[in-house]
CSV table of C-alpha atoms in Angstrom, one decimal:
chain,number,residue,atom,x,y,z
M,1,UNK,CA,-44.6,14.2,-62.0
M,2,UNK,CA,-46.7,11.3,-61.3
M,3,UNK,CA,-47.4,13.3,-57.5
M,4,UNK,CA,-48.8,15.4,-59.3
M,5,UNK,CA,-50.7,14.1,-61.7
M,6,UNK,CA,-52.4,11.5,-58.8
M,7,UNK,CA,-53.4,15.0,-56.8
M,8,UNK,CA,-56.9,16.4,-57.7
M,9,UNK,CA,-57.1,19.6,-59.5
M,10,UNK,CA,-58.8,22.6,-57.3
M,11,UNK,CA,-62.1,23.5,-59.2
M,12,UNK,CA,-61.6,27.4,-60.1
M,13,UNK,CA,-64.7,29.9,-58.2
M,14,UNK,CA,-67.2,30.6,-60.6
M,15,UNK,CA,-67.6,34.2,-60.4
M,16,UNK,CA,-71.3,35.2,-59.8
M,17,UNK,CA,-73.1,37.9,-61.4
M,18,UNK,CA,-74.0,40.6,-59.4
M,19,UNK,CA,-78.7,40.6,-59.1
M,20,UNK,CA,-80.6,43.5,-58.4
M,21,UNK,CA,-81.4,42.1,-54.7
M,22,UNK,CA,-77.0,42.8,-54.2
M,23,UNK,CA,-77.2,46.2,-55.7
M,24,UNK,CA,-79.6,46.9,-53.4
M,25,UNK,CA,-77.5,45.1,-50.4
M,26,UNK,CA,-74.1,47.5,-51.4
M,27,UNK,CA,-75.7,50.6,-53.1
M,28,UNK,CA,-77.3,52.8,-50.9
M,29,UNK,CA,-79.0,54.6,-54.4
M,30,UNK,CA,-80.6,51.4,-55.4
M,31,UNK,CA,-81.9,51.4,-51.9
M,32,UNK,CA,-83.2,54.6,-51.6
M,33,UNK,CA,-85.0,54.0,-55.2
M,34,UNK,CA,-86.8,51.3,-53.7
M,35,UNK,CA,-87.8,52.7,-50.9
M,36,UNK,CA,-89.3,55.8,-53.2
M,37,UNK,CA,-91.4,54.0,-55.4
M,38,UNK,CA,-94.1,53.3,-53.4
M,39,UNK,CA,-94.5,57.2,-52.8
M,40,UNK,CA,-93.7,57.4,-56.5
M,41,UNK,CA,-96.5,55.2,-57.7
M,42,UNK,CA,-98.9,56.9,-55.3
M,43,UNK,CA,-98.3,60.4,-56.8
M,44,UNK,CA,-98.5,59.3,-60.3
M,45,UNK,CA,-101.7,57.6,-59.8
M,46,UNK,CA,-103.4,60.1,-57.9
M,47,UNK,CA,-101.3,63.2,-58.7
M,48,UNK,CA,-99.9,63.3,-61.9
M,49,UNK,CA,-102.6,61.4,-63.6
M,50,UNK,CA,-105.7,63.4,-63.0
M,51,UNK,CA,-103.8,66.0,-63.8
M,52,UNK,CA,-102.6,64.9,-67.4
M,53,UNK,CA,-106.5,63.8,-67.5
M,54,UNK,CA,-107.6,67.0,-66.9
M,55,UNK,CA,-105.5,69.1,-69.2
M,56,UNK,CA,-106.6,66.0,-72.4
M,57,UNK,CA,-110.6,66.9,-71.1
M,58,UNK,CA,-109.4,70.7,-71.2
M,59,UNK,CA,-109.4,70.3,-75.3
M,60,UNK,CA,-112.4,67.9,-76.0
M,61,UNK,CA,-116.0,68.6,-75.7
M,62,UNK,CA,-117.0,65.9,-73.2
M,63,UNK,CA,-119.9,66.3,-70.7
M,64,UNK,CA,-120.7,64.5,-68.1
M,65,UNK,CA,-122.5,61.1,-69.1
M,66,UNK,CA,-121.1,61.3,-72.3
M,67,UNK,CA,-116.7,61.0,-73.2
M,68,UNK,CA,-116.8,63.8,-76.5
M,69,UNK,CA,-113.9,64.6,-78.8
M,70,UNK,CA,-110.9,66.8,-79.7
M,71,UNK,CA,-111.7,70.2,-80.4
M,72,UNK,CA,-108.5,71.7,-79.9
M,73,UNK,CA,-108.6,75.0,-78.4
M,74,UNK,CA,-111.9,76.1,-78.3
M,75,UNK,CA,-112.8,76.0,-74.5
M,76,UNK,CA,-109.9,78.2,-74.0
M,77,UNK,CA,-111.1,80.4,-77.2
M,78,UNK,CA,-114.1,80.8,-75.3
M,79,UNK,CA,-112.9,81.4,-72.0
M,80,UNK,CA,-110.7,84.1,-73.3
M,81,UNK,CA,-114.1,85.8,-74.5
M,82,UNK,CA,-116.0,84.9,-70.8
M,83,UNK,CA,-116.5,87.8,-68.9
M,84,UNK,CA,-117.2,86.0,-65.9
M,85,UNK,CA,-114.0,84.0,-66.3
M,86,UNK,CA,-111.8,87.1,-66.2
M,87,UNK,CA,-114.0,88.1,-63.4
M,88,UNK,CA,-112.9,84.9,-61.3
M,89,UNK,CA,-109.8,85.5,-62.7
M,90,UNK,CA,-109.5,88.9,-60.9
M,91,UNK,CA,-111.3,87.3,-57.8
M,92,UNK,CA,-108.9,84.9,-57.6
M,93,UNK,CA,-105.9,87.3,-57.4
M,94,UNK,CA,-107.2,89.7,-55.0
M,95,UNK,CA,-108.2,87.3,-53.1
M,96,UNK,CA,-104.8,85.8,-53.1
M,97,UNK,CA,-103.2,88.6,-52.7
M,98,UNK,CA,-105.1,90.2,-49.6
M,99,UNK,CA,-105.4,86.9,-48.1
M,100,UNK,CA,-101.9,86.0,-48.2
M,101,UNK,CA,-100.4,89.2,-47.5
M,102,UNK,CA,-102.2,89.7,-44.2
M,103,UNK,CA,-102.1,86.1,-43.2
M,104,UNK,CA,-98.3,86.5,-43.5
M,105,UNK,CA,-98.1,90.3,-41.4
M,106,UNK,CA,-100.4,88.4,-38.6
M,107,UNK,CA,-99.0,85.1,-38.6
M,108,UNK,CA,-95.3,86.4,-37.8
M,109,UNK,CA,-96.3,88.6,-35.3
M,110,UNK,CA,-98.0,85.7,-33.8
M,111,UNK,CA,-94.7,83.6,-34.0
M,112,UNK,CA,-92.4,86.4,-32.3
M,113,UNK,CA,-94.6,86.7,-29.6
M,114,UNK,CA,-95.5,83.3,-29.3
M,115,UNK,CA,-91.4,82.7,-29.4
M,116,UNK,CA,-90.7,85.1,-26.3
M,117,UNK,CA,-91.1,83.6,-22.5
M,118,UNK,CA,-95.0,84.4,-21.0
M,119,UNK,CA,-96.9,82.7,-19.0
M,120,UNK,CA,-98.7,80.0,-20.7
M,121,UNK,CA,-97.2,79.8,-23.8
M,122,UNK,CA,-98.2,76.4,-24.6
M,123,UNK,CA,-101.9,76.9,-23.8
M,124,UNK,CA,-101.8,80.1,-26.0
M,125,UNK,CA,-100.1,77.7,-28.9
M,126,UNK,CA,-102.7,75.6,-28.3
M,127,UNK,CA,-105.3,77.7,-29.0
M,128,UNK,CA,-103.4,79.4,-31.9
M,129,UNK,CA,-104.1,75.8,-33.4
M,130,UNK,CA,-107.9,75.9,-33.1
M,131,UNK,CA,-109.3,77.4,-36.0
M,132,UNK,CA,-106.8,75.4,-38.2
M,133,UNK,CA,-108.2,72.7,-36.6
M,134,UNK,CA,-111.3,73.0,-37.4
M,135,UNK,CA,-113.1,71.1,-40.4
M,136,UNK,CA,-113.5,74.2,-43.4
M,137,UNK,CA,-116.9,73.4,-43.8
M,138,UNK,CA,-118.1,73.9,-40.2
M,139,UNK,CA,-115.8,77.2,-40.3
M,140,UNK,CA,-118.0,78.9,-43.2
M,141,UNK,CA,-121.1,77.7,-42.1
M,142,UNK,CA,-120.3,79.3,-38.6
M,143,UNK,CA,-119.0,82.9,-40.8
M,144,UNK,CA,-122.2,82.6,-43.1
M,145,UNK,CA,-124.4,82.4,-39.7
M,146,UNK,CA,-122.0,85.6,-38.8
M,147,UNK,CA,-122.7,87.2,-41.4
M,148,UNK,CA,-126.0,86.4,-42.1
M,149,UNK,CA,-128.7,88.7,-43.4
M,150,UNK,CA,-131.0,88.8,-40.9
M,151,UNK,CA,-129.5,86.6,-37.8
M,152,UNK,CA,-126.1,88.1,-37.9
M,153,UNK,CA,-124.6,88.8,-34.1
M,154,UNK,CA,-122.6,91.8,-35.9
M,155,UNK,CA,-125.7,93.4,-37.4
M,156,UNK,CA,-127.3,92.7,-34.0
M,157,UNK,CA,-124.6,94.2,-32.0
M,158,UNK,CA,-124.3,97.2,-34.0
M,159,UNK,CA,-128.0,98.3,-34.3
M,160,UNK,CA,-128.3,97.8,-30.1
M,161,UNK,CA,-125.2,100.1,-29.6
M,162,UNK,CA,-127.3,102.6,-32.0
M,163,UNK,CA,-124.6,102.6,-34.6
M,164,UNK,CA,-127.2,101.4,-37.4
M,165,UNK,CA,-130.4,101.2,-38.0
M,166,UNK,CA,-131.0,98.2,-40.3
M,167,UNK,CA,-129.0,94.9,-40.9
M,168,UNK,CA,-125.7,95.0,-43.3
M,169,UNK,CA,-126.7,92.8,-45.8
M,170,UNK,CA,-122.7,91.3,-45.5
M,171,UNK,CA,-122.9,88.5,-48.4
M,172,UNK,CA,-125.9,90.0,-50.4
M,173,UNK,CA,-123.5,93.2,-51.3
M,174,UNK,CA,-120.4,92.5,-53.5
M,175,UNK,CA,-117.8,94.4,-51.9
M,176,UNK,CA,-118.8,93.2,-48.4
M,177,UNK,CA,-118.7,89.5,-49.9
M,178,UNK,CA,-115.2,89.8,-51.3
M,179,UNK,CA,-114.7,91.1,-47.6
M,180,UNK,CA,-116.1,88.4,-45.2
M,181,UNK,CA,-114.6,85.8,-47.5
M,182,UNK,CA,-111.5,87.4,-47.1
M,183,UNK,CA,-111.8,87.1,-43.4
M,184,UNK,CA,-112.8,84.1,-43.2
M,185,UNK,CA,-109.9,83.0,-45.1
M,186,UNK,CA,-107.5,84.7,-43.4
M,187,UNK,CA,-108.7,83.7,-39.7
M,188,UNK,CA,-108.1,79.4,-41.0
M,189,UNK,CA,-104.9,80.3,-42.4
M,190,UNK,CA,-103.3,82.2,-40.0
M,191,UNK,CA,-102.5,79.4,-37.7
M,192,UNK,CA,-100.6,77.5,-40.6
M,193,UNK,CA,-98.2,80.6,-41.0
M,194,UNK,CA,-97.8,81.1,-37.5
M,195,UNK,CA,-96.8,77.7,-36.4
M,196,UNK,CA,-94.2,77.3,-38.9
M,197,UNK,CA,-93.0,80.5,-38.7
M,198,UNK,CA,-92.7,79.6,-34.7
M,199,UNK,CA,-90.9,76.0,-35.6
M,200,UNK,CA,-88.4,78.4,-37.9
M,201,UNK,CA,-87.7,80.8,-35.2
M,202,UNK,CA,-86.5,77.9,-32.5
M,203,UNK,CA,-83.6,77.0,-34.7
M,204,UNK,CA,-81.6,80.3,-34.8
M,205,UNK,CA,-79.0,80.4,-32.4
M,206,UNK,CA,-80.2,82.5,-28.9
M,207,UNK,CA,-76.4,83.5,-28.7
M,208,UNK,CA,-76.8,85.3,-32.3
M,209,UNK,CA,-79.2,87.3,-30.3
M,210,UNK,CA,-77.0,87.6,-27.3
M,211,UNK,CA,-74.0,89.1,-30.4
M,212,UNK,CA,-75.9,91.5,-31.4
M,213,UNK,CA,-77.7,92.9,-28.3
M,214,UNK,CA,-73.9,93.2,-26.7
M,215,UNK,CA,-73.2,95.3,-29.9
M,216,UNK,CA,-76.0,97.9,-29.6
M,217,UNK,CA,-78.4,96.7,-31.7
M,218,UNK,CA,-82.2,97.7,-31.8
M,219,UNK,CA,-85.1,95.1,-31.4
M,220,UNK,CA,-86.1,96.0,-35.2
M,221,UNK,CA,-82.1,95.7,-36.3
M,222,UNK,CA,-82.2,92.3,-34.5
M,223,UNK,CA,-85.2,91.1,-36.8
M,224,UNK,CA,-84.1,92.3,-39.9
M,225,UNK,CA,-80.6,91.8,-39.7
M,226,UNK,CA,-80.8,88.0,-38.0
M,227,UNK,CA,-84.6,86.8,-37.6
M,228,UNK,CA,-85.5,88.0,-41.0
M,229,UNK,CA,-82.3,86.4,-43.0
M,230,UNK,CA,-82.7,83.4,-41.3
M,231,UNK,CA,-86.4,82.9,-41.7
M,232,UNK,CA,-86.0,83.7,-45.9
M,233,UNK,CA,-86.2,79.7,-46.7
M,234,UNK,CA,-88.7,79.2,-44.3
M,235,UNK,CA,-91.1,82.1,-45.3
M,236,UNK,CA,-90.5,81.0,-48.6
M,237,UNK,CA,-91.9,77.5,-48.3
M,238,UNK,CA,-95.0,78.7,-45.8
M,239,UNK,CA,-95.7,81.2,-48.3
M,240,UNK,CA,-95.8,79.1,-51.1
M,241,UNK,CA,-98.1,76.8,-49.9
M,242,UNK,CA,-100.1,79.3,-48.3
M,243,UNK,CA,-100.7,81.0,-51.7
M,244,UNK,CA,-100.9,77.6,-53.4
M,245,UNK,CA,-103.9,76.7,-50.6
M,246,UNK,CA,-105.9,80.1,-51.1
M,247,UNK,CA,-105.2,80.1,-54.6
M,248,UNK,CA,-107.3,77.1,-55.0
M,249,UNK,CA,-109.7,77.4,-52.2
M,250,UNK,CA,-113.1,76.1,-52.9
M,251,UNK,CA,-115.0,74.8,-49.8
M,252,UNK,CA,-114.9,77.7,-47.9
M,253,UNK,CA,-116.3,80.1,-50.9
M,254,UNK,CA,-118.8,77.7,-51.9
M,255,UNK,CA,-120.3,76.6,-48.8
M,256,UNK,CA,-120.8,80.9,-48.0
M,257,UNK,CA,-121.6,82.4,-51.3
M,258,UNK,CA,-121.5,79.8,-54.1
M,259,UNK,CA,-119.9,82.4,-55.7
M,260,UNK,CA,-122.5,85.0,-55.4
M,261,UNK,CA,-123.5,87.7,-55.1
M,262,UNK,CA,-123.0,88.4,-59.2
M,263,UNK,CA,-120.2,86.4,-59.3
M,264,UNK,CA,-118.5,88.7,-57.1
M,265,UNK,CA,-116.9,85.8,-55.2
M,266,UNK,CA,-116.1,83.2,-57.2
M,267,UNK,CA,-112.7,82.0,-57.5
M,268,UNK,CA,-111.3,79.8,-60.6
M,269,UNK,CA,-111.8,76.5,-58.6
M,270,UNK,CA,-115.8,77.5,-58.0
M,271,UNK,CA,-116.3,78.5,-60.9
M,272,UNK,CA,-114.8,75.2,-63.0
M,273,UNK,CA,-116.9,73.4,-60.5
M,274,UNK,CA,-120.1,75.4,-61.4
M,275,UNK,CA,-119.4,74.4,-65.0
M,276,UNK,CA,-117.7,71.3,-65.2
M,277,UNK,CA,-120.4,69.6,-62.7
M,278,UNK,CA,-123.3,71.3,-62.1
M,279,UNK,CA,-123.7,72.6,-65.9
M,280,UNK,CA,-122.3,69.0,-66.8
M,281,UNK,CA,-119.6,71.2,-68.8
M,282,UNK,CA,-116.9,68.9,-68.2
M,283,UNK,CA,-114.2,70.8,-70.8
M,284,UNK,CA,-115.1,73.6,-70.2
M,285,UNK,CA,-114.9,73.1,-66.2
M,286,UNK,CA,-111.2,71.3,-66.9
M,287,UNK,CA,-110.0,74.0,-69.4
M,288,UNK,CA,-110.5,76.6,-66.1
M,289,UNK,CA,-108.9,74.4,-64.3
M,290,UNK,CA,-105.7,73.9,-66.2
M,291,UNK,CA,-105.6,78.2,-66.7
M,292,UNK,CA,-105.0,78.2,-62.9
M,293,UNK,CA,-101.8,76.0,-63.8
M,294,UNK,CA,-99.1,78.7,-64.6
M,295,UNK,CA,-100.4,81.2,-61.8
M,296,UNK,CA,-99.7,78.0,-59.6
M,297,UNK,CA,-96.3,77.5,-61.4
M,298,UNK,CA,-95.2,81.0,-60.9
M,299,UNK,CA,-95.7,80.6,-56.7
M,300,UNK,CA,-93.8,77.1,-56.7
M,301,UNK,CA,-90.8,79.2,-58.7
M,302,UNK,CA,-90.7,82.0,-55.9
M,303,UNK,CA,-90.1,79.4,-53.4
M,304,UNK,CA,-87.4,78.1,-55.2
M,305,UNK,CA,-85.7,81.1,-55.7
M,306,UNK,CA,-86.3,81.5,-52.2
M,307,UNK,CA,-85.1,78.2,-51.3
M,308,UNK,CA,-81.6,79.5,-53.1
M,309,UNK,CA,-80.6,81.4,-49.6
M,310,UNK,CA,-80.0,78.3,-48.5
M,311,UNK,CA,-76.8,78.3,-50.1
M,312,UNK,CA,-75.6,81.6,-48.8
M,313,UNK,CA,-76.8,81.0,-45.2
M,314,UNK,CA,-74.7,77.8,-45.2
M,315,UNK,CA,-71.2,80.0,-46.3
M,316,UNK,CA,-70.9,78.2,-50.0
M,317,UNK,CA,-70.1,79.9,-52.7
M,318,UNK,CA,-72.4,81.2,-55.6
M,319,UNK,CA,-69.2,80.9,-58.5
């Protein structure tokens, strides 16, 4: 007994509470939260706060120079009663629509034949690239010499192969405005399609190819039996932000038409600008803004419907 008591007594380990800096040693989420925020805090300060800021202008009365205060509803009462809103509105969608829907037909015919073996395929990629390339400003300064007036090469062309007599007056008529804006559009956005249609079409499987040749199949059963299920997500996402890029275009309208001629050209974007800065309008400018929000909405839910074929092209089941 006295051994025992002479011997010291072992000192128990203090057991130490776990800090943040070991959750983020053992938990991979707690890393990967940390890693996020910085990418967080830059969207919420240059994202999703103008954006709140935006829609809270949308329902005052404030002009530029001077903050104004809550009136509710009544820049969008008086938007619903703008005829030249619902005329952008209009704009807007056609020239969505059009836009998009040819810049998709040309961009994945691009893609399939860019995807097959020719000579120089990489040069030809390369210049594919160009007009996306290209600053939008010095693109629709280059159309609006196009189509100018008086100076326009077409015009030009046309009268010395005696197929007119005068100049088309391209962005002076409305329905030849909507046009060349149009084209403009689509020749800076095809590029964008095309490429990432092209980046989609190197990951399906040649031997998917090789499958269904060996089986009899045509070269349009082979695209919409393999290239066109497999490209779903992809065209999905390219869409979306293809629509989500047109749908808000601004430089390229404004710097040919500023809208014109009669407002046959301006889109939701232009015209907010029109009002919110150069009226000094600022509500009302915001409140168009914020009306191109659930048009904007309704692309990003297409893609993520579209995004949902994921789950079937990987074999899981939709129980």
């Amino acid at each position: 007994m006295a051994d025992i008591a002479l011997q010291p007594r072992i000192a128990k380990p203090q057991i130490r509470e776990a800090t943040r800096w070991d959750l983020i040693k053992t938990n991979r989420n707690w890393l990967g939260f940390w890693f996020m925020m910085p990418a967080m805090g830059f969207l919420i300060f240059f994202l999703a706060y103008p954006l709140g800021l935006g829609i809270w202008i949308s329902f005052t009365d404030a002009k530029i120079g001077r903050p104004g205060q809550f009136i509710g509803v009544e820049n969008y009462q008086w938007l619903w009663d703008d005829s030249i809103f619902w005329l952008s509105v209009f704009n807007t969608l056609l020239y969505t629509f059009i836009a998009s829907a040819i810049k998709f037909a040309i961009g994945l015919y691009l893609a399939l034949l860019l995807n097959e073996n020719m000579p120089f395929k990489a040069m030809l990629r390369a210049l594919v690239l160009i007009p996306f390339i290209v600053p939008t400003v010095l693109s629709a300064l280059a159309f609006w010499w196009i189509f100018d007036s008086q100076f326009s090469i077409i015009s030009w062309s046309l009268k010395h192969m005696g197929l007119i007599t005068q100049n088309i007056n391209f962005l002076g008529d409305t329905t030849w405005a909507r046009i060349c804006v149009i084209f403009a559009n689509i020749w800076r956005g095809v590029p964008f399609v095309a490429i990432t249609l092209l980046a989609g079409l190197q990951t399906v499987q040649p031997s998917l190819y090789e499958a269904a040749t060996l089986d009899g199949a045509s070269r349009w059963e082979l695209f919409r039996y393999i290239t066109y299920p497999l490209l779903t997500p992809i065209i999905a996402v390219v869409m979306t932000f293809s629509v989500l890029f047109t749908f808000t275009d601004f430089q390229l309208i404004w710097a040919m038409t500023r809208g014109g001629p009669v407002n046959a050209t301006h889109l939701m974007a232009t015209l907010s600008y029109q009002r919110a800065i150069i009226a000094g309008q600022l509500g009302e400018g915001a409140a168009i803004s914020s009306a191109m929000i659930p048009f904007l909405l309704a692309a990003i839910m297409v893609s993520w419907f579209g995004l949902q074929r994921r789950k079937w092209q990987q074999g899981e089941n939709n129980d």
